[in-house]
mmCIF file of C-alpha atoms in Angstrom:
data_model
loop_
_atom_site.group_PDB
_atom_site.id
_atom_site.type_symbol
_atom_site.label_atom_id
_atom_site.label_comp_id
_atom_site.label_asym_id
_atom_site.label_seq_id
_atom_site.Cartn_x
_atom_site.Cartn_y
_atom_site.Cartn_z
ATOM 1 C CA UNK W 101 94.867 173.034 85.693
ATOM 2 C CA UNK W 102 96.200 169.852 85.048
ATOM 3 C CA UNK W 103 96.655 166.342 87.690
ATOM 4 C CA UNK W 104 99.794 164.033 88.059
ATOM 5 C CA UNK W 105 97.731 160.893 89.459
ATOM 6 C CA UNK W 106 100.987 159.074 91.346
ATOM 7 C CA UNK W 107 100.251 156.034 92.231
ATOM 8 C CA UNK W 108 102.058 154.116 94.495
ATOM 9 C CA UNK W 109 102.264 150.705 96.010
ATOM 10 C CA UNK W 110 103.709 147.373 95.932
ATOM 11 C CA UNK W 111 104.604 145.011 93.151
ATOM 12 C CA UNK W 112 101.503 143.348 91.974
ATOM 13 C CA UNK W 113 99.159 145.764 93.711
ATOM 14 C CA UNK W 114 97.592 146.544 90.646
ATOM 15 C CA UNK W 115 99.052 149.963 89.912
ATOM 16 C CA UNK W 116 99.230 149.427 86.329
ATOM 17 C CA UNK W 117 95.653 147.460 86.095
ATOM 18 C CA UNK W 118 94.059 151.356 87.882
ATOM 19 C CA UNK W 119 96.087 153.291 85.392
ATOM 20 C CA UNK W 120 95.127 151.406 82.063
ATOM 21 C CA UNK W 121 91.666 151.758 83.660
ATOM 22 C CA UNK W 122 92.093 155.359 84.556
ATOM 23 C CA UNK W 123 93.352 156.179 81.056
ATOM 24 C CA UNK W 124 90.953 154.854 79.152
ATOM 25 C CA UNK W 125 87.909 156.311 81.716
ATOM 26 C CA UNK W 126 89.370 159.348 81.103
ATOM 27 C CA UNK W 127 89.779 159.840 77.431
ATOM 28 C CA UNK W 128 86.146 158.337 77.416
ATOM 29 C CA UNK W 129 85.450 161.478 79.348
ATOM 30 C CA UNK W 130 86.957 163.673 77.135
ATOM 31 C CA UNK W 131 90.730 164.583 78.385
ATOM 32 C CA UNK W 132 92.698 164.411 75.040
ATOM 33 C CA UNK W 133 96.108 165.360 76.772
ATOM 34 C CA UNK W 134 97.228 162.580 78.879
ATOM 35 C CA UNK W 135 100.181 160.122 79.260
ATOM 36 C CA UNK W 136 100.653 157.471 81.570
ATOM 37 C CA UNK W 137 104.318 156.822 82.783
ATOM 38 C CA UNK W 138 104.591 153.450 83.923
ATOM 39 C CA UNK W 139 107.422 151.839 85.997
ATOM 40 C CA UNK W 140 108.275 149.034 83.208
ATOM 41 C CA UNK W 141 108.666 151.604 80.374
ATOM 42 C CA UNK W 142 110.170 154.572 81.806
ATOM 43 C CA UNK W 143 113.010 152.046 83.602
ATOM 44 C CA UNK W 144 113.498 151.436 79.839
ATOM 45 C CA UNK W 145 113.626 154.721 78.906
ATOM 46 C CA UNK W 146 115.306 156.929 81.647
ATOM 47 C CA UNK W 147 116.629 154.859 84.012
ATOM 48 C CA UNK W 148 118.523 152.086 82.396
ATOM 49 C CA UNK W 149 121.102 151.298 84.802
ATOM 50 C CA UNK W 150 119.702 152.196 87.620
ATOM 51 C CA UNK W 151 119.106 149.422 90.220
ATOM 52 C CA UNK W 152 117.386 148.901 93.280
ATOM 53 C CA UNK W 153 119.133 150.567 96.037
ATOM 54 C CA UNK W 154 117.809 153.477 98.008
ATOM 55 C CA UNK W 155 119.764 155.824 95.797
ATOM 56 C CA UNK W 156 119.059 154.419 92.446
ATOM 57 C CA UNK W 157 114.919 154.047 93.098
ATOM 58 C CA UNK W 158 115.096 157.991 94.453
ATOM 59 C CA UNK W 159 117.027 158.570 91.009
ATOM 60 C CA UNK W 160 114.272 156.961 89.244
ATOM 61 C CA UNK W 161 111.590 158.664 90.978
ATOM 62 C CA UNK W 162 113.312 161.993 90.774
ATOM 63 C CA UNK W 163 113.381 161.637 86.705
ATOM 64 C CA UNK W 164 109.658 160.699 86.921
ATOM 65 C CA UNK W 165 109.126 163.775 88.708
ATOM 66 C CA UNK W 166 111.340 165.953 86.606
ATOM 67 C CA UNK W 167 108.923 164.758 83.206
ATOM 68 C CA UNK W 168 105.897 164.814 84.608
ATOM 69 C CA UNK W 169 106.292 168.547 86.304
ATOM 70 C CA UNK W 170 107.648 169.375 82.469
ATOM 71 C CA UNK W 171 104.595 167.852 81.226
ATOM 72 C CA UNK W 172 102.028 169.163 83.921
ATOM 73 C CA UNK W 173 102.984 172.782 83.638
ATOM 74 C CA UNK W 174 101.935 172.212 79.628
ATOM 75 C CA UNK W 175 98.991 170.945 80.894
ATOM 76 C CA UNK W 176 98.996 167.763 80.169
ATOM 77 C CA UNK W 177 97.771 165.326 82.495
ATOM 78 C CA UNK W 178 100.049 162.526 83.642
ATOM 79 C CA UNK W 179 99.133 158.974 85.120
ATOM 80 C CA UNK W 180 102.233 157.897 87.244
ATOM 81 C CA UNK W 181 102.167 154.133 88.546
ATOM 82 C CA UNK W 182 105.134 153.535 89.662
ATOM 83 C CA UNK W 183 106.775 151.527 93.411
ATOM 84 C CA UNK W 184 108.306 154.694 95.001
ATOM 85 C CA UNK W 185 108.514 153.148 98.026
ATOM 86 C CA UNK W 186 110.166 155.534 99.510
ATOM 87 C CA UNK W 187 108.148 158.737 101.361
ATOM 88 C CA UNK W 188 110.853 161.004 101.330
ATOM 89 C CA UNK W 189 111.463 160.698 97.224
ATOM 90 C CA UNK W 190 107.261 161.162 96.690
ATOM 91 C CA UNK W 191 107.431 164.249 99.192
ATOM 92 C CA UNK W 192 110.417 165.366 97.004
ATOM 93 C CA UNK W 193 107.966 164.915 93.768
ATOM 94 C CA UNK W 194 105.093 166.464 95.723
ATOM 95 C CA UNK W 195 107.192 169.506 96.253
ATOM 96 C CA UNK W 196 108.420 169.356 93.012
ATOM 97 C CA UNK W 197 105.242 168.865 90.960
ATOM 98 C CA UNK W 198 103.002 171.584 93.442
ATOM 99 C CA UNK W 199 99.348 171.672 93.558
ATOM 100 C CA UNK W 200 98.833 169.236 90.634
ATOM 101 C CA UNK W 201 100.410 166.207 92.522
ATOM 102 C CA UNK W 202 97.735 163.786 93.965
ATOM 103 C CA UNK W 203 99.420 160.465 95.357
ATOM 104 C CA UNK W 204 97.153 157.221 95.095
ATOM 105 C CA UNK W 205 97.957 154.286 97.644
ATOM 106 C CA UNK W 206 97.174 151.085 95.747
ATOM 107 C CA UNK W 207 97.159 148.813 98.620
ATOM 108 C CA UNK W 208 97.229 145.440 99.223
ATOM 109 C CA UNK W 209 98.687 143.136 102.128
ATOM 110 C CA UNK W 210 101.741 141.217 102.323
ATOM 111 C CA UNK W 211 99.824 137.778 102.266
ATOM 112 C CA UNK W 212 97.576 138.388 99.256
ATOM 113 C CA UNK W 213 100.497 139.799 97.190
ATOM 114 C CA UNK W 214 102.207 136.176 98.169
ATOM 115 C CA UNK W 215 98.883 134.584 96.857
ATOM 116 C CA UNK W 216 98.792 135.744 93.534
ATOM 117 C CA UNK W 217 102.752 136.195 93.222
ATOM 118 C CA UNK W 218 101.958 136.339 89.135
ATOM 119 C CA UNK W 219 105.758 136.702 88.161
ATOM 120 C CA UNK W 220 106.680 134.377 91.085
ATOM 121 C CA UNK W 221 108.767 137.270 92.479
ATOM 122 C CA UNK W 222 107.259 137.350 96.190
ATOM 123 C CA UNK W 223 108.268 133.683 96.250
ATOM 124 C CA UNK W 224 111.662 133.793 95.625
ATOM 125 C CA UNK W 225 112.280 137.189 97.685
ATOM 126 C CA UNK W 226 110.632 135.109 100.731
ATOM 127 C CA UNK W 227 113.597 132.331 100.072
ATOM 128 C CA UNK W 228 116.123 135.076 100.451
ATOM 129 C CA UNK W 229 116.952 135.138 96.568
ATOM 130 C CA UNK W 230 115.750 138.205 95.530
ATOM 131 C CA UNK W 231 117.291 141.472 97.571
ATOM 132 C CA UNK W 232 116.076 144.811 97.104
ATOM 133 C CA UNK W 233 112.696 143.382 97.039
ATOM 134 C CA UNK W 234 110.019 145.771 98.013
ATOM 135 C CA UNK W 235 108.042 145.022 100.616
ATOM 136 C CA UNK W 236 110.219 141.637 101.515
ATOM 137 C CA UNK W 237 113.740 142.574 101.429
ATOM 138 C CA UNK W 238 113.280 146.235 101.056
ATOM 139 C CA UNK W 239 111.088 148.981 103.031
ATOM 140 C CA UNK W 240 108.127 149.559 101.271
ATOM 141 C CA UNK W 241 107.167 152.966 103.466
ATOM 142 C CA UNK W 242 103.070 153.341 103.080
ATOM 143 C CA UNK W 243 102.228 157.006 102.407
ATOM 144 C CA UNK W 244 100.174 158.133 105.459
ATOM 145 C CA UNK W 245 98.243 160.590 104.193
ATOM 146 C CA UNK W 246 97.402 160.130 100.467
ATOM 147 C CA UNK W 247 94.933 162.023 98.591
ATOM 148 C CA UNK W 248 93.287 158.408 98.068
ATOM 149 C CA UNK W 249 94.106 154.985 99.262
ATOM 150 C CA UNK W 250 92.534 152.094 97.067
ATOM 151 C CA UNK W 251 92.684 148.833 97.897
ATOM 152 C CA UNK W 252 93.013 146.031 94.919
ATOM 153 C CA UNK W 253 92.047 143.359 98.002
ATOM 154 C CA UNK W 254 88.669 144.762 98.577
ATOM 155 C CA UNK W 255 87.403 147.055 95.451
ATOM 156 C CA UNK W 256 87.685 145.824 91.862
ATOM 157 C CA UNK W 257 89.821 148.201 89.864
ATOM 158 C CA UNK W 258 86.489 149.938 88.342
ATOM 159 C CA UNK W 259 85.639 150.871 92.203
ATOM 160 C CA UNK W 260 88.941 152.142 92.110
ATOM 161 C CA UNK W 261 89.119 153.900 89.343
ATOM 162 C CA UNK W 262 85.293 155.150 90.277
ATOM 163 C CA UNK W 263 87.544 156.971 93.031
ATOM 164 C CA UNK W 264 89.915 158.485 91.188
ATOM 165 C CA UNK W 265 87.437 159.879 88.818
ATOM 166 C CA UNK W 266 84.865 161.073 91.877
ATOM 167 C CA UNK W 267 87.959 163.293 93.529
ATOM 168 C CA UNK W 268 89.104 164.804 90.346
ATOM 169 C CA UNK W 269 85.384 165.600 89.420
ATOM 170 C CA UNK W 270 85.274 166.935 93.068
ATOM 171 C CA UNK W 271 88.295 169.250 92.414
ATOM 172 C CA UNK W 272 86.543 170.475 89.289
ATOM 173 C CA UNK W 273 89.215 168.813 87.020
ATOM 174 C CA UNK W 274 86.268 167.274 84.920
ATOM 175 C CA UNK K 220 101.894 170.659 64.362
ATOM 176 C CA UNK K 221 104.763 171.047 67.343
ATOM 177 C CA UNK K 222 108.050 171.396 66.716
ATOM 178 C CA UNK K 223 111.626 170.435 68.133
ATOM 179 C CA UNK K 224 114.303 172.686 67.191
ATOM 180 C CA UNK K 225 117.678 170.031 67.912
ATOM 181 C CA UNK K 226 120.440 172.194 68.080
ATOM 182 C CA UNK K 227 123.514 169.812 67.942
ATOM 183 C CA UNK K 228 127.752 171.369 68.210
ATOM 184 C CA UNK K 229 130.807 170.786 69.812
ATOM 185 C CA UNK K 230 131.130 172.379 73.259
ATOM 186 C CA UNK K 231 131.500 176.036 72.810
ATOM 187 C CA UNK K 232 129.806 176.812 69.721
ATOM 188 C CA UNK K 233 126.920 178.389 70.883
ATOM 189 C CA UNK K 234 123.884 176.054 71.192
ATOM 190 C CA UNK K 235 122.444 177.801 74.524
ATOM 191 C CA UNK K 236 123.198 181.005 73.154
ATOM 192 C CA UNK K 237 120.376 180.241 70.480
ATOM 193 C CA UNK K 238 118.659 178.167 72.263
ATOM 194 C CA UNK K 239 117.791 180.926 75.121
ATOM 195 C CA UNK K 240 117.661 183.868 72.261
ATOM 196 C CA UNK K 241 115.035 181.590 70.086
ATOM 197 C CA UNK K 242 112.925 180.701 73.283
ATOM 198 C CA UNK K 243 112.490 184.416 73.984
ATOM 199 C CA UNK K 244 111.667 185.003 70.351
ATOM 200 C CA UNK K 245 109.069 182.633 70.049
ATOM 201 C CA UNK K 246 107.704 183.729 73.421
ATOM 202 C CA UNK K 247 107.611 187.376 71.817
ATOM 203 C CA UNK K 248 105.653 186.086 68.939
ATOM 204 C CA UNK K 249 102.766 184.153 71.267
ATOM 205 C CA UNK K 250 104.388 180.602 71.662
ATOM 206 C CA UNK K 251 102.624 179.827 74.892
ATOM 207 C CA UNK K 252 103.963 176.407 74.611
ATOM 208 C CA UNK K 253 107.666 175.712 74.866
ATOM 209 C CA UNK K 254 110.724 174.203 76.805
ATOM 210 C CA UNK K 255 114.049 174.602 76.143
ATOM 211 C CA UNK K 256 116.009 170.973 77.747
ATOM 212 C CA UNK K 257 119.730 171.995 77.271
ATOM 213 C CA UNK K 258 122.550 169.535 77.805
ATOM 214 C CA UNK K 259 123.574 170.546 80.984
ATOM 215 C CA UNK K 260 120.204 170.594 83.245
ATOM 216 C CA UNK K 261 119.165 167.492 81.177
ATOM 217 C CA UNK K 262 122.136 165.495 82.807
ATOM 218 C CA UNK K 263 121.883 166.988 86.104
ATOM 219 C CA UNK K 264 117.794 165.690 86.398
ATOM 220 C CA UNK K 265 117.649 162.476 83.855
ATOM 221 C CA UNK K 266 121.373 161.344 83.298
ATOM 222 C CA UNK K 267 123.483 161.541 86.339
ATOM 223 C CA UNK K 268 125.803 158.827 86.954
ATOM 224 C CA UNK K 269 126.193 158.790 82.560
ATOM 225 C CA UNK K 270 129.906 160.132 81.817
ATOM 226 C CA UNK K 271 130.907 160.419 78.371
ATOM 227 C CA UNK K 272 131.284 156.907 76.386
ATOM 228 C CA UNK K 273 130.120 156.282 73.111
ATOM 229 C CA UNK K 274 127.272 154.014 74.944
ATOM 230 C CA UNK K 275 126.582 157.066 77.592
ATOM 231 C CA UNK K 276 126.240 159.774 75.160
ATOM 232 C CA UNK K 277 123.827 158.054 73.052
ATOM 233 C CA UNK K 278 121.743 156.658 76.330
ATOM 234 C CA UNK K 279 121.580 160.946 77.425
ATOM 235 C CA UNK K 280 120.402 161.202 73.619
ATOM 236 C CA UNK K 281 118.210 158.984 73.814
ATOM 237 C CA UNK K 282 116.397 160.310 77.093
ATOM 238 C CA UNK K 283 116.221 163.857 76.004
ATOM 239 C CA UNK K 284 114.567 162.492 72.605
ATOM 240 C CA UNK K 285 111.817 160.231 75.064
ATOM 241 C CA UNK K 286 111.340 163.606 76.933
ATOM 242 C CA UNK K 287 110.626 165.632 73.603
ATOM 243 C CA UNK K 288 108.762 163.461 71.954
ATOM 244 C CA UNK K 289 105.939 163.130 75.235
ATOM 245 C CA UNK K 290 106.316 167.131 75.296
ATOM 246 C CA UNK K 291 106.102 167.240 71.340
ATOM 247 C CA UNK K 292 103.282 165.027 71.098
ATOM 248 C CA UNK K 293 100.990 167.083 73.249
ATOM 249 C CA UNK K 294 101.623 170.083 71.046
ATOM 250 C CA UNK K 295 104.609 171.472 73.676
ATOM 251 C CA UNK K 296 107.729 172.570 71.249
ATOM 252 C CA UNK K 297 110.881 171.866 72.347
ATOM 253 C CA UNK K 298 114.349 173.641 72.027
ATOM 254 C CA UNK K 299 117.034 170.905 72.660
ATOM 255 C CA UNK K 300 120.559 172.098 73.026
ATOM 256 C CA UNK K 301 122.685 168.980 72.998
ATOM 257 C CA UNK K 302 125.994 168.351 71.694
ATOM 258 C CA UNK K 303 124.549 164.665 70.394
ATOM 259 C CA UNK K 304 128.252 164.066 68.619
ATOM 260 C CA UNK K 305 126.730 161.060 67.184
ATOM 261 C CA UNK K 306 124.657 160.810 63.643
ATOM 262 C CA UNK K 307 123.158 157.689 64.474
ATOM 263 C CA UNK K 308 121.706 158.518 67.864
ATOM 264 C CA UNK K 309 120.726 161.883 66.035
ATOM 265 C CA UNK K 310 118.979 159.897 63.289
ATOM 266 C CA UNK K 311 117.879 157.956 65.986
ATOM 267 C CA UNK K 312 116.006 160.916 68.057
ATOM 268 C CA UNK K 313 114.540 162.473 64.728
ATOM 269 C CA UNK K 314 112.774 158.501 63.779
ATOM 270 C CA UNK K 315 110.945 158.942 67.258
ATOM 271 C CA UNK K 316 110.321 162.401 66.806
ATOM 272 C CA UNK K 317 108.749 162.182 63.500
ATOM 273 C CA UNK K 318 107.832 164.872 61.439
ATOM 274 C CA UNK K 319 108.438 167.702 64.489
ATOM 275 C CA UNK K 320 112.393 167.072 64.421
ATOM 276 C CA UNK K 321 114.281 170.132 62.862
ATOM 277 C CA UNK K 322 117.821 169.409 63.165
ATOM 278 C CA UNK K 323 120.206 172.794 63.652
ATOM 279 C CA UNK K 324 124.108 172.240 63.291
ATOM 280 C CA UNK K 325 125.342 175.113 65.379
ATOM 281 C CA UNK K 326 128.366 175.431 63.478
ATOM 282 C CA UNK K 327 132.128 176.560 64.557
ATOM 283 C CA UNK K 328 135.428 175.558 63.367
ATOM 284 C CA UNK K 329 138.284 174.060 65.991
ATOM 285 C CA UNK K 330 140.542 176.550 65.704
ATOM 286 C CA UNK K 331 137.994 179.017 66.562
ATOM 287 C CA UNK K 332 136.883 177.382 69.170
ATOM 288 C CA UNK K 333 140.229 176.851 70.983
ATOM 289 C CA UNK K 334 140.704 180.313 70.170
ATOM 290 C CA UNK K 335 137.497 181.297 72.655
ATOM 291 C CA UNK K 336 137.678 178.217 74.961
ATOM 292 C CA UNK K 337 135.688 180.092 77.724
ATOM 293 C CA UNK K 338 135.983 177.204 80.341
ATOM 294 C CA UNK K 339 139.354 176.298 79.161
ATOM 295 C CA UNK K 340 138.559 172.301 78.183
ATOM 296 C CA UNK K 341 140.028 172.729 74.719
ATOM 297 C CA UNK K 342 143.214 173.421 76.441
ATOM 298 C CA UNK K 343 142.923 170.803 78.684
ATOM 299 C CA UNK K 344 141.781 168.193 75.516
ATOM 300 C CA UNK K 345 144.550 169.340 73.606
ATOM 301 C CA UNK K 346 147.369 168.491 76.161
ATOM 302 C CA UNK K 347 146.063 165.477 76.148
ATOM 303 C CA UNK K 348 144.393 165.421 79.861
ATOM 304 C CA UNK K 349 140.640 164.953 79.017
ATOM 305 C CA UNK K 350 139.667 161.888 77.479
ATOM 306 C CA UNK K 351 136.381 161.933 75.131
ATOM 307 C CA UNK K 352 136.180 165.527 74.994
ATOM 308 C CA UNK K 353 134.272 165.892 71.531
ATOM 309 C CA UNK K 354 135.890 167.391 68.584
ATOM 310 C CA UNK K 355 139.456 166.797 70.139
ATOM 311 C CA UNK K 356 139.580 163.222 71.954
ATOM 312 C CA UNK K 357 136.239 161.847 70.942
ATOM 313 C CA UNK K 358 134.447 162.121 67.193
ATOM 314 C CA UNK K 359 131.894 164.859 66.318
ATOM 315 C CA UNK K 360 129.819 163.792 63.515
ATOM 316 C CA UNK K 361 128.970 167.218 61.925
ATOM 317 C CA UNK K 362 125.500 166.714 60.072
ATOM 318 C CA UNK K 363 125.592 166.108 57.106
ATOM 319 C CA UNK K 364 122.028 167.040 55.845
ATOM 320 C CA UNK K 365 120.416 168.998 58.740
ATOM 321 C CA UNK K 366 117.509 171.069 57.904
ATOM 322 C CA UNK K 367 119.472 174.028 58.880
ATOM 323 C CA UNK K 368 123.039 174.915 59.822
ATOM 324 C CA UNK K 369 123.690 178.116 61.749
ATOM 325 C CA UNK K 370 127.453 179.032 62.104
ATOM 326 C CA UNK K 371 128.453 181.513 65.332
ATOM 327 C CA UNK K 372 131.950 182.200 63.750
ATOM 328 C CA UNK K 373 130.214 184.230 60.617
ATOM 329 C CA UNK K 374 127.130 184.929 62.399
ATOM 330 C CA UNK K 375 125.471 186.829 65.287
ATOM 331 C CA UNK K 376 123.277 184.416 67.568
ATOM 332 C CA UNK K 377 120.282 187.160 66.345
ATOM 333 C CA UNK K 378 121.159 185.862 62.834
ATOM 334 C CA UNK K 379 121.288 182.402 63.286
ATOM 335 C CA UNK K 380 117.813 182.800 65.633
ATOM 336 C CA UNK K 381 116.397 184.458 62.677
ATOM 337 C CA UNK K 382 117.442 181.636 60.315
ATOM 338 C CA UNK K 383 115.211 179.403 62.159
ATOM 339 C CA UNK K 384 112.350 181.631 63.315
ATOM 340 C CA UNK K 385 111.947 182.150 58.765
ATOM 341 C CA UNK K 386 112.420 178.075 58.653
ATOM 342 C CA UNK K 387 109.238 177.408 61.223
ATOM 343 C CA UNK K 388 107.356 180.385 59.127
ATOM 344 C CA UNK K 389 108.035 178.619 55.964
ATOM 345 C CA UNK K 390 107.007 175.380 57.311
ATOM 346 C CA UNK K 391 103.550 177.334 58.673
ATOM 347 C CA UNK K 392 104.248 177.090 62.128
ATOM 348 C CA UNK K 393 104.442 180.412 63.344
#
């Protein structure tokens, strides 16, 4: 069979740092079919226009969902890092995606997303110029029962990715 | 190599019609691999909220060619039924697509078409009361070099799905 990896979590959690990592682990292991949707680029290509209200981030996570079902039941495997802050709109891709679906909580707290702040986001949200900012000025809703919860606070992204890898190899996807 | 059969035509020529007749066709002759995204599910799960613009049209265009290209690249074909009224965003979708891209013009004339007009928008066009309806209040760029072009006013659908079922033998793909 093949595994939708979703994983979810704030801006700057590292999502995209454990799926570059997971990728390239992976096709080092041998798993030629893969493709990694990532927030950035599939905003660019399926969402344009969409914004960041309730409704338009359940959009965008519904069209995730629709591509990566189309791609999983190919078998090809599918990296998803993506926000979806939202638990109803992940149970929705859960349901939609079936047995393949394994969600991945990359967590990290409130104050050490503030710390690093790379694109200087967190600071502005936090001076009330940024709305529909996850995790400030919009819910970010932790999943509460993941497959996996990795944190980027206290694990290096190999660790992480070491986790990823150890429950697929588990499930006898490798 | 995969393939994407693009079957491109004004409303009511008869793109689904092949599209559903070759998808059962190839599935009789052992192509495991294959998805058929036709206009009308592909707005409903990646382009709601698009209407019918110049700008819109080419945007849905330009999703459903993202979509085939993942599918196409991981050896999935792909049947896309799409009216796509517009050669650039065509020409557009086949440079992404690369060497896979088989362009169809499901062919019909206007008068033959009004003549049919199953869900009566020619009608509705003609008086004047739907704006960018293609072929009547909007452009349809027929093809003007498309690798095949299928006509359902002087053919069966069975004909036209043979066409392209001899095209993908000649090409070595079935």
């Amino acid at each position: 069979m093949s595994f939708v990896i979703w994983l979810t979590g704030m801006s700057g959690a590292g999502k995209t740092t454990v799926a570059r990592g997971l990728a390239e682990a992976l096709r080092a292991r041998g798993v030629a079919k893969l493709e990694v949707l990532d927030g950035d680029a599939v905003r660019e290509n399926l969402s344009k226009g969409l914004g960041f209200s309730k409704e338009d981030r359940d959009t965008n996570v519904a069209r995730i969902a629709f591509v990566a079902q189309l791609l999983a039941r190919n078998e090809v495997n599918v990296i998803v890092a993506a926000i979806s802050p939202y638990a109803e709109a992940r149970a929705a891709a859960r349901e939609r995606i079936g047995a393949s679906f394994v969600e991945v909580h990359v967590d990290c707290s409130l104050p050490e997303l503030v710390r690093r702040d790379v694109k200087g986001l967190y600071a502005k949200a936090l001076a009330g110029d940024l709305a529909h900012f996850t995790g400030v000025s919009d819910p970010y809703e932790a999943p509460e029962n993941p497959e996996i919860r990795v944190s980027s606070e206290s694990q290096s992204a190999e660790q992480s990715v070491a986790m990823i890898l150890a429950f697929l190899e588990a499930r006898g996807e490798l």
